[in-house]
Coordinates of C-alpha atoms and ligand atoms in Angstrom, one line a residue:
M1 CA 204.3 -79.5 70.2
R2 CA 204.5 -79.4 66.4
A3 CA 200.9 -78.1 66.2
K4 CA 201.7 -75.4 68.7
R5 CA 204.9 -74.3 66.8
L6 CA 202.9 -74.2 63.6
L7 CA 200.3 -72.0 65.3
L8 CA 203.1 -69.6 66.1
L9 CA 204.0 -69.4 62.5
L10 CA 200.4 -68.7 61.3
P11 CA 200.5 -64.9 61.6
L12 CA 203.5 -64.9 59.3
I13 CA 201.8 -67.1 56.7
A14 CA 198.2 -66.1 57.0
A15 CA 198.7 -62.4 57.2
P16 CA 197.4 -60.6 54.1
F17 CA 200.3 -59.4 52.1
V18 CA 200.1 -55.6 52.1
L19 CA 203.0 -53.4 51.1
P20 CA 203.5 -50.6 53.5
A21 CA 202.4 -47.3 52.1
Q22 CA 205.7 -45.7 51.2
T23 CA 207.6 -44.4 48.2
T24 CA 208.3 -47.3 45.9
L25 CA 211.4 -47.9 43.7
R26 CA 209.1 -47.9 40.7
Q27 CA 207.7 -44.4 41.5
V28 CA 211.2 -42.9 41.7
A29 CA 212.5 -44.8 38.8
D30 CA 209.6 -43.7 36.6
Q31 CA 210.3 -40.1 37.6
R32 CA 213.9 -40.5 36.6
R33 CA 212.8 -42.4 33.5
L34 CA 215.1 -45.2 34.3
L35 CA 214.0 -48.8 33.6
L36 CA 214.4 -50.5 37.0
G37 CA 213.9 -54.2 36.5
S38 CA 214.2 -57.7 38.0
A39 CA 214.6 -61.2 36.7
A40 CA 211.7 -63.4 37.6
Q41 CA 210.9 -67.1 37.7
A42 CA 207.7 -68.2 35.9
G43 CA 207.8 -72.0 36.4
E44 CA 210.6 -73.0 34.1
F45 CA 213.0 -75.8 34.9
G46 CA 210.1 -77.5 36.8
G47 CA 210.2 -74.8 39.4
A48 CA 207.2 -73.0 40.8
N49 CA 205.5 -70.2 38.8
L50 CA 206.5 -67.4 41.2
L51 CA 204.3 -64.9 39.4
A52 CA 201.4 -66.8 40.9
E53 CA 202.6 -66.1 44.4
V54 CA 201.0 -62.9 45.7
P55 CA 203.9 -61.5 47.8
Y56 CA 206.3 -62.2 44.9
A57 CA 204.0 -60.7 42.2
T58 CA 203.0 -57.7 44.4
T59 CA 206.5 -56.8 45.3
L60 CA 207.7 -57.2 41.7
S61 CA 205.0 -55.1 40.1
T62 CA 205.1 -52.4 42.9
H63 CA 208.8 -51.8 42.8
F64 CA 209.9 -52.5 39.3
N65 CA 208.9 -51.2 35.8
L66 CA 210.9 -53.8 33.9
L67 CA 210.8 -57.6 33.9
E68 CA 213.1 -60.3 32.5
G69 CA 212.8 -64.1 32.7
E70 CA 215.7 -65.4 34.8
N71 CA 215.5 -68.7 32.8
A72 CA 212.2 -69.0 30.9
M73 CA 213.5 -67.8 27.6
K74 CA 216.8 -69.8 27.6
W75 CA 217.1 -72.6 25.1
S76 CA 216.5 -75.4 27.6
P77 CA 213.2 -74.3 28.9
I78 CA 211.8 -72.7 25.8
H79 CA 213.0 -75.2 23.2
P80 CA 213.1 -78.5 25.0
D81 CA 212.9 -80.7 21.9
P82 CA 214.1 -80.2 18.3
T83 CA 210.6 -79.6 17.0
R84 CA 208.9 -78.4 20.2
Y85 CA 208.8 -75.1 21.9
N86 CA 207.5 -74.5 25.4
F87 CA 206.4 -70.9 25.8
T88 CA 204.5 -71.4 29.1
G89 CA 207.0 -69.5 31.2
A90 CA 207.8 -66.9 28.7
D91 CA 204.1 -66.3 28.0
R92 CA 203.4 -65.9 31.7
L93 CA 206.2 -63.2 31.8
A94 CA 204.8 -61.4 28.8
A95 CA 201.3 -61.5 30.3
F96 CA 202.5 -60.2 33.7
A97 CA 204.4 -57.4 32.1
R98 CA 201.4 -56.4 30.0
E99 CA 199.0 -56.5 32.9
Q100 CA 201.4 -54.6 35.2
K101 CA 202.5 -52.2 32.5
M102 CA 206.1 -53.2 32.8
K103 CA 208.6 -53.4 30.0
L104 CA 209.8 -56.8 29.1
R105 CA 213.4 -57.9 28.3
G106 CA 214.4 -61.2 26.7
H107 CA 217.3 -63.4 27.9
T108 CA 218.9 -65.1 25.9
L109 CA 219.0 -66.2 22.3
L110 CA 222.5 -67.7 22.2
W111 CA 224.6 -68.9 25.2
H112 CA 227.1 -71.7 25.8
S113 CA 225.0 -72.8 28.9
S114 CA 221.4 -74.0 29.6
N115 CA 221.2 -75.7 26.2
P116 CA 218.8 -78.7 26.0
T117 CA 220.4 -82.1 25.7
W118 CA 219.1 -82.7 22.2
L119 CA 221.0 -79.6 21.1
S120 CA 224.2 -80.6 22.9
D121 CA 223.9 -84.0 21.3
Q122 CA 223.2 -82.6 17.9
A123 CA 226.3 -80.4 18.2
K124 CA 228.5 -83.5 18.5
T125 CA 227.7 -84.7 15.0
A126 CA 225.9 -81.9 13.1
T127 CA 227.5 -79.9 10.4
P128 CA 228.0 -76.1 11.0
Q129 CA 225.3 -75.5 8.4
A130 CA 222.8 -77.6 10.4
M131 CA 223.7 -75.7 13.5
A132 CA 223.2 -72.5 11.7
A133 CA 219.8 -73.6 10.5
T134 CA 218.8 -74.6 14.0
L135 CA 220.0 -71.3 15.5
K136 CA 218.2 -69.3 12.8
Q137 CA 214.9 -71.2 13.3
H138 CA 215.1 -70.7 17.1
I139 CA 215.8 -66.9 16.8
D140 CA 213.0 -66.5 14.2
T141 CA 210.5 -68.4 16.3
V142 CA 211.3 -67.0 19.7
V143 CA 211.9 -63.3 18.7
G144 CA 209.1 -63.5 16.2
R145 CA 206.6 -64.7 18.9
Y146 CA 207.4 -61.8 21.2
K147 CA 207.8 -59.1 18.5
G148 CA 206.4 -55.9 19.9
Q149 CA 206.3 -57.3 23.4
I150 CA 210.0 -57.6 24.2
F151 CA 211.7 -54.3 23.8
A152 CA 215.2 -55.5 24.2
W153 CA 217.0 -58.8 23.9
D154 CA 220.2 -60.3 25.2
V155 CA 220.9 -61.7 21.8
V156 CA 224.3 -63.2 22.8
N157 CA 225.3 -63.9 26.4
E158 CA 228.9 -64.5 27.6
A159 CA 230.6 -65.3 24.4
V160 CA 233.9 -63.6 25.2
S161 CA 236.5 -65.6 27.0
D162 CA 237.3 -64.8 30.6
T163 CA 241.0 -64.9 29.5
A164 CA 240.4 -62.7 26.5
T165 CA 243.8 -61.1 26.7
A166 CA 245.9 -63.7 28.5
N167 CA 246.5 -66.0 25.6
G168 CA 244.8 -64.0 22.9
T169 CA 241.8 -66.2 22.7
L170 CA 239.0 -63.8 22.2
L171 CA 236.0 -66.1 22.3
R172 CA 234.9 -68.9 24.6
D173 CA 234.6 -72.3 23.0
S174 CA 230.9 -73.2 22.4
I175 CA 228.6 -75.2 20.2
W176 CA 227.9 -71.9 18.4
N177 CA 231.5 -70.8 18.0
N178 CA 233.6 -73.7 17.2
Q179 CA 232.1 -76.9 18.5
P180 CA 231.1 -77.1 15.7
G181 CA 229.8 -73.5 15.4
I182 CA 227.7 -72.3 12.5
G183 CA 230.4 -72.0 9.9
L184 CA 231.5 -68.5 10.6
A185 CA 234.9 -67.5 11.9
G186 CA 235.7 -65.2 14.8
T187 CA 232.9 -62.9 16.0
A188 CA 230.9 -63.5 12.7
Y189 CA 228.7 -66.0 14.5
I190 CA 227.8 -63.4 17.0
E191 CA 227.2 -60.8 14.3
Q192 CA 225.0 -63.4 12.5
A193 CA 222.8 -63.9 15.6
F194 CA 222.3 -60.1 15.8
R195 CA 221.4 -59.9 12.2
W196 CA 218.8 -62.7 12.5
A197 CA 217.3 -61.2 15.6
H198 CA 217.0 -57.8 13.9
E199 CA 215.3 -59.4 10.9
A200 CA 212.9 -61.1 13.3
D201 CA 212.1 -57.9 15.2
P202 CA 213.5 -54.7 13.6
D203 CA 212.2 -52.7 16.5
A204 CA 213.8 -54.6 19.4
L205 CA 216.9 -53.3 21.0
L206 CA 219.7 -55.9 20.7
F207 CA 222.3 -56.3 23.4
Y208 CA 225.5 -58.2 23.9
N209 CA 225.5 -59.3 27.6
D210 CA 228.5 -60.4 29.8
Y211 CA 230.0 -60.4 33.2
S212 CA 233.3 -59.2 34.6
I213 CA 233.4 -56.3 32.1
E214 CA 232.5 -53.7 34.8
G215 CA 236.1 -52.7 35.2
P216 CA 239.1 -52.0 32.9
G217 CA 240.8 -55.2 31.7
G218 CA 241.2 -57.6 28.9
K219 CA 237.7 -58.9 28.8
F220 CA 236.1 -55.5 28.6
S221 CA 238.7 -54.5 26.0
A222 CA 237.7 -57.5 23.9
V223 CA 234.0 -56.7 24.2
L224 CA 234.6 -53.1 23.4
N225 CA 236.7 -54.0 20.3
M226 CA 234.0 -56.4 19.2
V227 CA 231.1 -54.0 19.5
R228 CA 233.1 -51.1 18.1
D229 CA 233.7 -53.2 15.0
F230 CA 230.0 -54.2 14.8
V231 CA 228.9 -50.5 15.1
A232 CA 231.5 -49.5 12.4
R233 CA 230.1 -52.1 10.0
G234 CA 226.4 -51.4 10.7
V235 CA 225.7 -54.7 12.6
P236 CA 222.3 -54.1 14.3
I237 CA 223.5 -53.9 17.9
H238 CA 222.1 -51.3 20.3
G239 CA 223.7 -51.9 23.6
V240 CA 225.9 -53.8 26.0
G241 CA 224.6 -55.6 29.1
F242 CA 226.8 -55.4 32.1
Q243 CA 225.7 -58.2 34.4
M244 CA 227.0 -56.6 37.7
H245 CA 227.2 -59.7 39.8
V246 CA 229.3 -58.1 42.6
T247 CA 230.1 -58.0 46.3
S248 CA 230.2 -55.0 48.5
S249 CA 234.0 -55.0 48.6
G250 CA 234.5 -52.3 46.0
Y251 CA 234.4 -53.9 42.6
P252 CA 233.7 -52.4 40.3
D253 CA 235.7 -49.3 41.0
S254 CA 233.6 -46.3 40.2
A255 CA 236.1 -44.6 38.0
G256 CA 236.7 -47.7 36.0
L257 CA 233.0 -48.4 35.6
R258 CA 232.4 -44.8 34.5
Q259 CA 235.3 -45.2 32.0
N260 CA 233.8 -48.4 30.6
F261 CA 230.3 -46.9 30.4
Q262 CA 231.7 -43.8 28.6
A263 CA 233.5 -46.0 26.1
I264 CA 230.3 -47.9 25.2
A265 CA 228.3 -44.7 25.2
A266 CA 230.8 -43.1 22.8
L267 CA 229.8 -45.7 20.3
G268 CA 226.2 -44.5 20.4
L269 CA 225.3 -47.7 22.3
Q270 CA 223.0 -48.0 25.3
I271 CA 224.1 -49.6 28.6
H272 CA 221.9 -51.9 30.6
I273 CA 222.9 -53.2 34.0
T274 CA 221.3 -56.6 33.5
E275 CA 221.8 -58.9 36.5
M276 CA 222.9 -56.9 39.5
D277 CA 223.2 -58.6 42.8
V278 CA 225.5 -57.8 45.7
R279 CA 226.3 -61.0 47.5
L280 CA 227.2 -60.9 51.2
P281 CA 228.8 -63.4 53.6
V282 CA 225.9 -65.1 55.5
T283 CA 225.4 -67.4 58.4
N284 CA 222.3 -69.5 57.9
G285 CA 221.4 -67.0 55.2
V286 CA 221.6 -64.0 57.5
A287 CA 224.0 -61.1 56.8
S288 CA 225.3 -58.7 59.4
E289 CA 223.9 -55.2 59.8
A290 CA 227.3 -53.8 58.7
N291 CA 227.3 -55.9 55.5
L292 CA 223.7 -54.9 54.8
A293 CA 224.8 -51.3 55.1
A294 CA 227.7 -51.9 52.8
Q295 CA 225.4 -53.6 50.3
A296 CA 223.1 -50.6 50.4
A297 CA 226.0 -48.4 49.6
T298 CA 227.0 -50.6 46.7
Y299 CA 223.5 -50.5 45.2
S300 CA 223.4 -46.7 45.6
R301 CA 226.9 -46.3 44.1
I302 CA 226.2 -48.3 41.0
L303 CA 222.8 -46.7 40.6
T304 CA 224.4 -43.2 40.9
I305 CA 226.8 -44.0 38.1
C306 CA 223.9 -45.2 35.9
L307 CA 221.8 -42.1 36.6
Q308 CA 224.8 -39.9 35.8
T309 CA 225.3 -41.7 32.5
P310 CA 222.5 -40.8 30.1
A311 CA 223.3 -43.9 28.0
C312 CA 222.6 -46.1 31.0
T313 CA 218.9 -46.7 30.4
A314 CA 218.2 -49.8 32.6
L315 CA 219.2 -51.4 35.8
Q316 CA 218.0 -54.9 36.6
T317 CA 218.6 -57.0 39.6
W318 CA 218.9 -60.8 39.2
G319 CA 215.8 -61.6 41.2
F320 CA 214.6 -59.2 43.9
T321 CA 214.1 -61.3 47.0
D322 CA 216.6 -63.3 48.9
K323 CA 214.0 -66.1 48.9
Y324 CA 214.9 -66.9 45.3
S325 CA 218.4 -66.2 44.3
W326 CA 221.1 -68.2 42.5
I327 CA 223.8 -66.9 44.8
P328 CA 223.7 -69.4 47.7
G329 CA 223.8 -72.3 45.4
F330 CA 226.7 -70.9 43.4
F331 CA 228.8 -69.1 46.0
T332 CA 229.0 -71.2 49.2
G333 CA 228.7 -69.0 52.3
F334 CA 227.3 -66.1 50.4
G335 CA 223.7 -64.9 50.0
A336 CA 221.3 -62.1 51.0
A337 CA 222.3 -60.5 47.6
L338 CA 219.0 -58.8 46.7
P339 CA 217.1 -55.7 47.7
F340 CA 214.3 -57.5 49.5
D341 CA 214.6 -60.2 52.2
V342 CA 213.1 -63.7 52.3
L343 CA 209.9 -62.2 53.7
Y344 CA 209.8 -59.5 50.9
Q345 CA 210.7 -56.8 53.3
P346 CA 212.8 -54.0 52.0
K347 CA 216.4 -54.2 53.1
P348 CA 218.6 -51.1 53.6
A349 CA 219.4 -51.2 49.9
V350 CA 215.8 -50.2 49.0
A351 CA 215.8 -47.0 51.0
A352 CA 219.3 -46.3 49.7
M353 CA 218.2 -46.6 46.1
I354 CA 215.1 -44.5 46.6
N355 CA 217.2 -41.8 48.2
T356 CA 219.7 -42.0 45.3
F357 CA 216.9 -41.7 42.8
Q358 CA 215.7 -38.6 44.6
S359 CA 219.0 -37.0 45.3
V360 CA 221.5 -37.7 42.6
A361 CA 221.8 -34.6 40.5
P362 CA 220.8 -35.2 36.9
T363 CA 223.5 -34.4 34.4
L364 CA 223.2 -31.5 32.0
S365 CA 225.4 -30.9 28.9
S366 CA 225.4 -27.6 27.0
N367 CA 224.9 -29.4 23.7
G368 CA 221.6 -30.6 25.1
I369 CA 220.3 -27.0 25.2
V370 CA 218.8 -26.2 21.8
N371 CA 216.4 -23.8 20.2
A372 CA 212.9 -25.2 20.6
A373 CA 212.0 -24.5 17.0
S374 CA 215.1 -25.5 15.1
Y375 CA 216.8 -27.7 17.6
R376 CA 220.0 -25.8 16.8
G377 CA 222.4 -25.5 19.8
G378 CA 224.7 -22.8 20.7
A379 CA 224.0 -19.4 22.3
V380 CA 220.6 -18.4 23.6
A381 CA 218.7 -15.1 23.2
P382 CA 216.4 -13.3 25.6
G383 CA 212.9 -14.7 25.4
E384 CA 214.0 -17.7 23.2
L385 CA 212.0 -20.8 23.6
I386 CA 214.6 -23.6 24.2
T387 CA 214.4 -27.3 24.8
I388 CA 216.8 -29.2 27.0
F389 CA 217.4 -32.8 26.0
G390 CA 219.0 -35.6 27.9
A391 CA 217.8 -34.7 31.4
T392 CA 217.2 -38.0 33.1
Y393 CA 214.6 -36.6 35.5
G394 CA 211.0 -35.4 35.6
P395 CA 207.5 -36.8 34.8
A396 CA 207.2 -40.0 32.9
T397 CA 204.4 -38.5 30.8
I398 CA 204.4 -34.9 29.4
V399 CA 203.2 -32.1 31.6
G400 CA 202.2 -29.0 29.7
A401 CA 202.4 -25.3 30.6
A402 CA 200.3 -23.9 33.3
L403 CA 199.7 -20.3 34.6
D404 CA 200.6 -19.5 38.1
S405 CA 198.6 -17.4 40.5
N406 CA 200.0 -14.2 38.9
G407 CA 198.8 -15.3 35.4
L408 CA 202.4 -16.0 34.4
V409 CA 203.5 -19.3 32.7
S410 CA 204.6 -21.4 35.7
S411 CA 208.3 -22.1 36.2
N412 CA 207.7 -25.3 38.1
L413 CA 206.2 -28.3 36.3
A414 CA 206.0 -31.7 38.1
S415 CA 208.8 -30.7 40.4
T416 CA 211.1 -29.7 37.5
R417 CA 212.6 -26.3 37.1
V418 CA 215.1 -24.7 34.7
L419 CA 217.1 -21.8 36.1
F420 CA 219.1 -19.2 34.4
D421 CA 221.5 -17.5 36.7
G422 CA 219.5 -18.9 39.6
V423 CA 216.2 -17.6 38.3
A424 CA 213.5 -20.1 37.5
A425 CA 212.3 -19.8 33.9
P426 CA 208.8 -20.3 32.5
L427 CA 208.3 -23.9 31.4
I428 CA 206.4 -24.8 28.2
Y429 CA 206.4 -28.5 29.0
S430 CA 208.3 -31.1 31.0
L431 CA 208.9 -34.7 30.3
T432 CA 211.7 -36.9 31.5
G433 CA 214.5 -36.5 29.1
Q434 CA 213.1 -33.3 27.6
V435 CA 212.0 -30.0 29.1
S436 CA 211.2 -26.8 27.3
A437 CA 211.6 -23.3 28.8
V438 CA 211.6 -19.6 27.9
V439 CA 215.0 -17.9 28.4
P440 CA 214.3 -15.0 30.7
Y441 CA 214.5 -11.6 29.1
E442 CA 216.7 -10.6 32.0
V443 CA 219.7 -12.3 30.4
A444 CA 219.8 -9.5 27.8
G445 CA 223.2 -7.8 27.8
R446 CA 225.0 -10.6 29.6
Q447 CA 227.9 -12.5 27.9
Q448 CA 226.8 -15.8 29.4
T449 CA 224.1 -17.3 31.5
S450 CA 224.4 -20.2 33.9
V451 CA 221.8 -22.9 33.3
E452 CA 220.7 -25.5 35.8
Y453 CA 217.8 -27.8 35.9
E454 CA 216.3 -29.1 39.0
F455 CA 214.2 -32.1 39.9
N456 CA 212.6 -32.5 43.3
G457 CA 214.8 -29.8 44.5
V458 CA 218.0 -31.3 43.4
R459 CA 219.9 -29.3 40.9
S460 CA 222.3 -30.4 38.1
A461 CA 225.7 -28.8 37.9
P462 CA 225.4 -25.4 36.2
V463 CA 226.3 -25.2 32.5
Q464 CA 227.5 -21.9 31.0
V465 CA 225.8 -20.9 27.8
N466 CA 226.6 -17.8 25.7
V467 CA 224.0 -15.1 25.3
V468 CA 223.3 -13.4 22.0
A469 CA 220.9 -10.7 21.0
T470 CA 218.9 -12.9 18.6
A471 CA 218.8 -16.7 17.7
P472 CA 215.8 -16.8 15.5
A473 CA 214.1 -20.0 14.3
I474 CA 210.7 -20.8 12.7
F475 CA 208.6 -23.5 14.3
A476 CA 208.0 -26.4 11.9
A477 CA 204.4 -27.7 11.6
D478 CA 205.4 -31.1 12.7
A479 CA 207.9 -29.9 15.3
T480 CA 210.8 -31.5 13.5
G481 CA 212.7 -28.3 13.0
S482 CA 212.3 -28.4 9.2
G483 CA 209.8 -28.9 6.4
P484 CA 206.4 -27.1 6.2
G485 CA 206.6 -24.2 8.7
L486 CA 204.0 -23.5 11.4
I487 CA 202.5 -20.9 9.2
L488 CA 198.9 -19.9 9.5
T489 CA 196.2 -18.1 7.5
P490 CA 194.7 -15.0 9.1
G491 CA 191.9 -17.4 10.2
Y492 CA 194.6 -19.4 12.1
T493 CA 194.4 -22.5 9.9
V494 CA 197.7 -24.1 9.2
I495 CA 198.9 -23.8 5.6
T496 CA 199.7 -27.1 4.0
T497 CA 200.6 -28.5 0.6
A498 CA 196.9 -29.5 0.4
D499 CA 195.8 -26.0 1.3
P500 CA 198.5 -23.6 0.0
A501 CA 198.7 -19.9 0.6
P502 CA 197.5 -17.8 -2.3
V503 CA 200.1 -15.4 -3.7
G504 CA 199.5 -11.9 -2.3
S505 CA 197.8 -13.2 0.8
V506 CA 199.0 -12.5 4.3
V507 CA 200.3 -15.4 6.3
I508 CA 201.3 -15.7 10.0
V509 CA 204.7 -17.2 10.7
L510 CA 205.4 -18.4 14.3
A511 CA 209.0 -18.3 15.4
T512 CA 211.2 -17.7 18.4
G513 CA 214.6 -16.3 19.3
A514 CA 213.9 -12.7 18.2
G515 CA 215.4 -11.3 21.4
S516 CA 214.3 -8.2 23.4
V517 CA 211.0 -6.3 22.8
V518 CA 210.9 -2.5 22.7
G519 CA 209.6 -1.3 26.0
G520 CA 210.3 -4.7 27.5
A521 CA 208.3 -7.9 27.7
K522 CA 207.5 -9.7 31.0
T523 CA 209.2 -13.1 31.3
G524 CA 206.5 -15.7 31.4
G525 CA 203.8 -13.2 30.5
I526 CA 201.1 -13.8 27.9
A527 CA 201.4 -11.2 25.2
Q528 CA 198.3 -9.0 25.5
G529 CA 198.7 -7.2 22.3
I530 CA 201.1 -6.3 19.6
G531 CA 204.6 -5.1 20.3
Q532 CA 207.8 -4.3 18.4
Q533 CA 211.0 -6.3 18.5
S534 CA 214.2 -4.4 19.3
A535 CA 216.1 -6.0 16.4
A536 CA 215.3 -5.3 12.7
I537 CA 213.3 -8.0 10.9
T538 CA 213.2 -8.9 7.2
A539 CA 211.7 -11.9 5.5
T540 CA 211.9 -13.8 2.2
I541 CA 209.8 -16.5 0.5
G542 CA 211.5 -18.3 -2.3
G543 CA 214.3 -15.8 -2.0
M544 CA 212.0 -12.9 -2.7
N545 CA 211.5 -10.1 -0.2
A546 CA 208.2 -10.6 1.6
D547 CA 206.5 -7.4 3.0
I548 CA 206.1 -7.6 6.8
A549 CA 202.8 -6.2 8.2
Y550 CA 203.7 -7.1 11.8
A551 CA 206.6 -8.6 13.7
G552 CA 206.5 -8.9 17.5
P553 CA 205.0 -10.9 20.4
A554 CA 202.2 -13.2 19.4
P555 CA 199.1 -12.0 21.2
G556 CA 197.7 -14.7 23.5
L557 CA 200.9 -16.7 23.5
V558 CA 203.8 -16.6 26.0
N559 CA 206.2 -13.8 25.4
G560 CA 209.1 -15.2 23.4
V561 CA 207.0 -16.5 20.6
L562 CA 207.6 -14.3 17.6
Q563 CA 204.7 -13.6 15.2
V564 CA 205.5 -12.3 11.8
N565 CA 202.6 -11.4 9.5
L566 CA 204.0 -11.3 5.9
T567 CA 202.6 -11.1 2.4
V568 CA 203.3 -13.9 0.0
P569 CA 205.1 -12.2 -3.0
K570 CA 202.7 -11.9 -5.9
A571 CA 205.5 -12.8 -8.3
L572 CA 205.7 -16.4 -7.1
S573 CA 204.0 -19.2 -9.0
A574 CA 202.5 -22.2 -7.4
G575 CA 205.0 -24.3 -5.5
I576 CA 206.8 -25.0 -2.3
Y577 CA 209.3 -22.3 -1.2
P578 CA 211.8 -21.7 1.6
V579 CA 210.8 -19.2 4.2
V580 CA 213.6 -17.2 5.9
I581 CA 213.2 -14.6 8.5
T582 CA 216.3 -12.5 9.5
V583 CA 216.3 -10.9 12.9
G584 CA 219.1 -8.5 13.8
G585 CA 221.1 -9.9 10.9
V586 CA 220.7 -13.5 12.0
R587 CA 218.8 -15.9 9.7
T588 CA 216.4 -18.6 10.7
Q589 CA 217.2 -22.2 10.0
D590 CA 217.3 -23.6 6.5
G591 CA 214.7 -26.1 5.4
V592 CA 211.5 -24.4 6.5
T593 CA 209.0 -24.1 3.6
I594 CA 205.6 -22.8 2.7
A595 CA 203.2 -24.1 0.0
V596 CA 202.0 -21.3 -2.4
R597 CA 199.3 -21.3 -5.1
Ligands
LIG601 O1 213.8 -75.7 39.4 C1 214.7 -76.9 39.2 C2 214.5 -77.9 40.3 O2 213.1 -78.3 40.3 C3 215.4 -79.0 40.2 O3 215.3 -79.9 41.3 C4 216.9 -78.5 40.1 C5 217.9 -79.5 40.0 O4 218.3 -79.6 38.7 O5 217.0 -77.6 39.0 C6 216.1 -76.5 39.2 O6 216.3 -75.6 38.1 C7 217.5 -74.9 38.1 C8 217.2 -73.4 38.0 O7 218.3 -72.6 37.9 C9 216.4 -73.0 39.3 O8 216.0 -71.7 39.1 C10 218.3 -75.3 36.9 O9 218.8 -76.6 37.0 C11 219.6 -74.4 36.8 O10 220.3 -74.6 35.6 C12 219.1 -72.9 36.8 O11 220.3 -72.1 36.8 C13 220.2 -70.8 36.3 C14 221.5 -70.6 35.5 O12 221.5 -69.2 35.0 C15 221.6 -71.5 34.4 O13 220.6 -71.2 33.4 C16 220.0 -69.8 37.4 O14 218.7 -70.0 38.0 C17 220.1 -68.4 36.9 O15 220.1 -67.5 37.9 C18 221.4 -68.2 36.1 O16 221.5 -67.0 35.6 C19 222.7 -66.6 34.8 C20 222.2 -65.8 33.6 O17 221.3 -66.5 32.8 C21 223.5 -65.4 32.8 N1 224.4 -64.7 33.7 C22 224.8 -65.4 34.9 C23 223.6 -65.8 35.7 C24 224.0 -66.5 36.9 O18 224.6 -67.8 36.6

């Protein structure tokens, strides 16, 4: 009987694990340049190295671009004895992330839980100074080992008391705080951990991580006050981790979560959703269809808020398959909290998140629309090359300009478009978070233009931008908006301090924002020959007038690039001088220079 029953199971067990060919979470997350991650188990705590299990590893690397050890980098697994570290699990995670081209997050350098017995014992008798030395050595060793591999750390986890406001106690008791602590009062021990972590890896992003801060209330206020103080005093902190262990019952309320995200973002900090799971009531581990649908709606709702918050740069689930989740052991009667079921099949939450990635309109803010040469914001001019920053959409790697079948610069790059009053503009390049376009000449004469950007057919809300006749700016040679200008010899070599322009010689300055062209210029067209700008143009080098031999479209480049051929004033002596071009009475940005000999 038993043999027969086993045979029935064989197809389930023996079947080769192949993911159905469908859109994956990783594909759509990459397009939206959101780090979508999962915690994973790599054999710590005596458990199995799940990364060695094909279905686990395949699902993880197929659907996620970010990885974090659920337990491997906590004190107990990684520092089991006072003088011994065990990096086995952590190294497996680092190797897996490297092989699968995933980002790797570290969790956690300081926590009141999961500390090894030797440390808890030490805390009973050690001096704060000894505890400080132990903590510093741990941070130096662990952060140092993964320097350049772990891009972000949960430096401190769950240090704020759950009753932060009720009785005024801000911080939870712990061996690191006051039992016996490391000899620092208040939040100073948390600050110290951040400073040590930053010293160990100055490039890693450092986060404070906690739960039950996803809505307004005393605990969030305490966290906000603490990180606001850190930011004000230059403590090296880069973000706050919101754990997001929730149910599908409505917490956190969307408005409250947005409010909390905005408050953290306003400090210039990033937001990572670090441990999301949506636990459901289960019977023998099985949830109802209705609850699975509610779960999908919750994953979609939280992801939407993250996508609409540019500062929200990562969303991690705490595990990804119901086969391995902390929930059933911690919340009796609950389970099925993760996007994939115990057989690694996608639950409704997966399709819901894919749809969310593909349908939630990206956010656009007018101060993200700047001149492509000077990065100055404000009004736009006909033909101006602009750059839009902050658009969380588009290709993960840069896609450069292309000509369409009419020989015009294409207005659709990798499913991204930028529209002015509903008309798609030529695109210079597109990259998630940054897209460069040419303001159509057709906006000339309008007071304002309505800018939208679109990814995969989904448009942002329109943003109104004022239109001016000219908004000139000179391209910098290093594309920083200042410093040596993109200024060429007649032979088209770039003039540099090593190869200065002789006085009296003609140089070619490349700029944009010069406005309309006499006789009109075709939006997206490649300038075939010389032309004349409608607005008057003058130039100075070192404050001296520079004769202009030509000022107009740059032959061979897209209409909108201004070429000014000017003569370096003979009266100048060798040196580095500011270059200023004035178009229609408007000056280019300060700080662009030319080297003269
Ligand atoms: O694998 C061993 C097993 O062999 C042994 O028989 C069993 C009995 O002790 O222990 C098993 O290890 C347990 C491990 O989870 C299994 O993955 C550890 O004891 C147990 O401490 C560990 O709990 C982890 C917990 O943090 C404490 O470190 C959970 O997996 C992990 O999901 C949970 O994660 C925390 C985050 O770090 C911080 N935020 C809250 C979150 C949930 O509590």
